[in-house]
Amino acid sequence: MKVLVINAGSSSLKYQLIDMDNESVIAKGLCERIGIEGSKLTHKVPGKEDYVIEEAMPSHKKAIELVLKALVDPEHGVVASADEIDAIGHRVLHGGSTYTESIKVDEDVKRVIRECFDLGPLHNPANLMGIEACEAAMPGKPNVAVFDTSFGMSLKPYAYRYAIPEEYYNKYKIRRYGFHGTSHNFVSHETIKYANLPEGHQRVIVCHLGNGSSISASVSGKAVDTSMGLTPLEGVVMGTRSGSIDPAVVQFLCDHEKLSADEVLTILNKKSGVYALSGNLSSDFRDLSKAEAEGNEKAKLALDAFRHSVSKMVGAYLAVMNGADAITFTGGIGENDAEMRHSILSHLGFAGVKIDEEKNSQIHGKRAEISTPDSAIRVFVIPTNEELAIARDTVRLAF
Ligand code: ADP
């Protein structure tokens, strides 16, 4: 069975065609600059040269048409016709409080995705366009929506409600939703399987550390807390996002810099985080680590602030779950940056965490247990694979 996974952004669209018989990637690619001049599609097939189509993509509909064109291309393609694609799985940012699980797309599902445009203004419209483009290009094929927010739906009200007047929750459903849900769900379940954690001892903290970073606490694969909130801005310090700050900062900046709330939020989303603390040096942790090693004080401040905020959140989740059975690192930084894992874990000696330093230093982008046999909490690196998680849900729900 072949599943096409679509991750549509406002001006980009990533895709993967996965053979679910062995869960391998048959082809993948990226459409860039949709709706902007200079759009192009880059199509990658393992063992072959990249195939680039430079053609105007005024809409997501056109982008999907080009994806199918690349997939069936006589020279660069991987299938004889689109008929070989059995189902399509879509990453959808926001499902509001309606969907606690992935779901096969019908008119009701599309209505809810539309109703959540307010909550995910950049992503939900693009996600819906991706779905409608696939419906038009592959009529009759099942589409499944996999929501980034559904993992957070198992939180108890005391964990998801903000302590603000009830009417705002009732009217607008302002609450903690959490994001990176597909990754947290996948990695927490993979941790349970890989570590063979016994029933009743499946308290897992997942540190998804990438350009965007979030931490989750889950018991038996069900989230009990997660660090992102109504939007992905809340939580730990990130690449360009501030993470949690005193909301009064927004009003202060509006007043003193004569900015609108929208403009301040753009600054907090795109010009803050380690990028800002490093004096706009970079949001990329490889650049920052190099600069820190060369004695750059601002790069050190940025990385220290990141280490501080992540270890603080992990400590909070140890309290939330009265301990943990496993802590797992994932995401570009979590999977690759051994020094960052070391410094975050060095704050957890109080909880009996002991790291096999040599093992930790050798692990880049692959599964491993990096704690010592006598560590009170086992520590893992497990690469995330959101596309595979989406494809698995698609197979489960499409037919
Ligand atoms: P996204 O949130 O966009 O999916 P990723 O999970 O790909 O991001 O993570 C990107 C981050 O991972 C970048 O800051 C990058 O510097 C960092 N990263 C990737 N590889 C390494 C590495 N070998 N060492 C340190 N950081 C790395």
Coordinates of N, CA and C and ligand atoms in Angstrom, one line a residue, residues 180 208-212 283-286 331-333 336-337, ligand 1:
H180 N 3.4 20.2 17.8 CA 4.4 19.1 17.6 C 3.7 17.8 18.1
H208 N 11.3 17.7 22.4 CA 11.4 17.9 20.9 C 12.2 19.2 20.7
L209 N 13.4 19.1 20.4 CA 14.3 20.4 20.3 C 14.7 20.6 18.9
G210 N 14.1 21.6 18.2 CA 14.5 21.9 16.8 C 14.4 23.4 16.7
N211 N 14.1 23.8 15.5 CA 13.9 25.3 15.3 C 12.8 25.7 16.2
G212 N 11.7 25.0 16.3 CA 10.7 25.2 17.3 C 10.9 24.1 18.3
S283 N 19.9 31.7 14.3 CA 19.0 30.8 15.1 C 19.4 29.4 15.0
D284 N 20.5 29.1 14.3 CA 20.9 27.7 14.0 C 21.9 27.4 15.1
F285 N 21.6 26.2 15.8 CA 22.4 25.9 17.0 C 23.8 25.5 16.6
R286 N 24.1 25.1 15.4 CA 25.4 24.7 15.0 C 26.3 26.0 14.9
G331 N 14.1 15.7 17.5 CA 14.2 17.0 16.8 C 15.7 17.2 16.4
G332 N 15.9 18.1 15.5 CA 17.3 18.4 15.0 C 18.3 18.5 16.1
I333 N 18.0 19.3 17.1 CA 19.0 19.5 18.2 C 19.0 18.3 19.1
N336 N 20.9 15.4 17.5 CA 22.3 15.5 17.0 C 23.2 16.2 18.0
D337 N 22.7 17.0 18.9 CA 23.6 17.9 19.7 C 23.9 17.3 21.1
Ligands
ADP1 P1 12.3 22.1 12.6 O1 11.7 22.6 13.9 O2 12.3 23.1 11.6 O3 11.8 20.7 12.2 P2 14.7 20.6 13.1 O4 14.1 19.6 14.0 O5 15.2 20.2 11.8 O6 13.8 21.9 12.9 O7 16.0 21.3 13.9 C1 16.7 22.3 13.4 C2 17.8 22.7 14.4 O8 18.6 21.5 14.7 C3 18.7 23.8 13.9 O9 18.9 24.8 15.0 C4 20.0 23.1 13.8 O10 21.1 23.9 14.1 C5 19.9 21.9 14.7 N1 20.9 20.9 14.4 C6 20.8 20.1 13.3 N2 21.9 19.2 13.3 C7 22.6 19.6 14.3 C8 23.9 19.1 14.9 N3 24.6 18.2 14.3 N4 24.4 19.7 16.0 C9 23.7 20.7 16.6 N5 22.5 21.2 16.1 C10 22.0 20.6 15.0

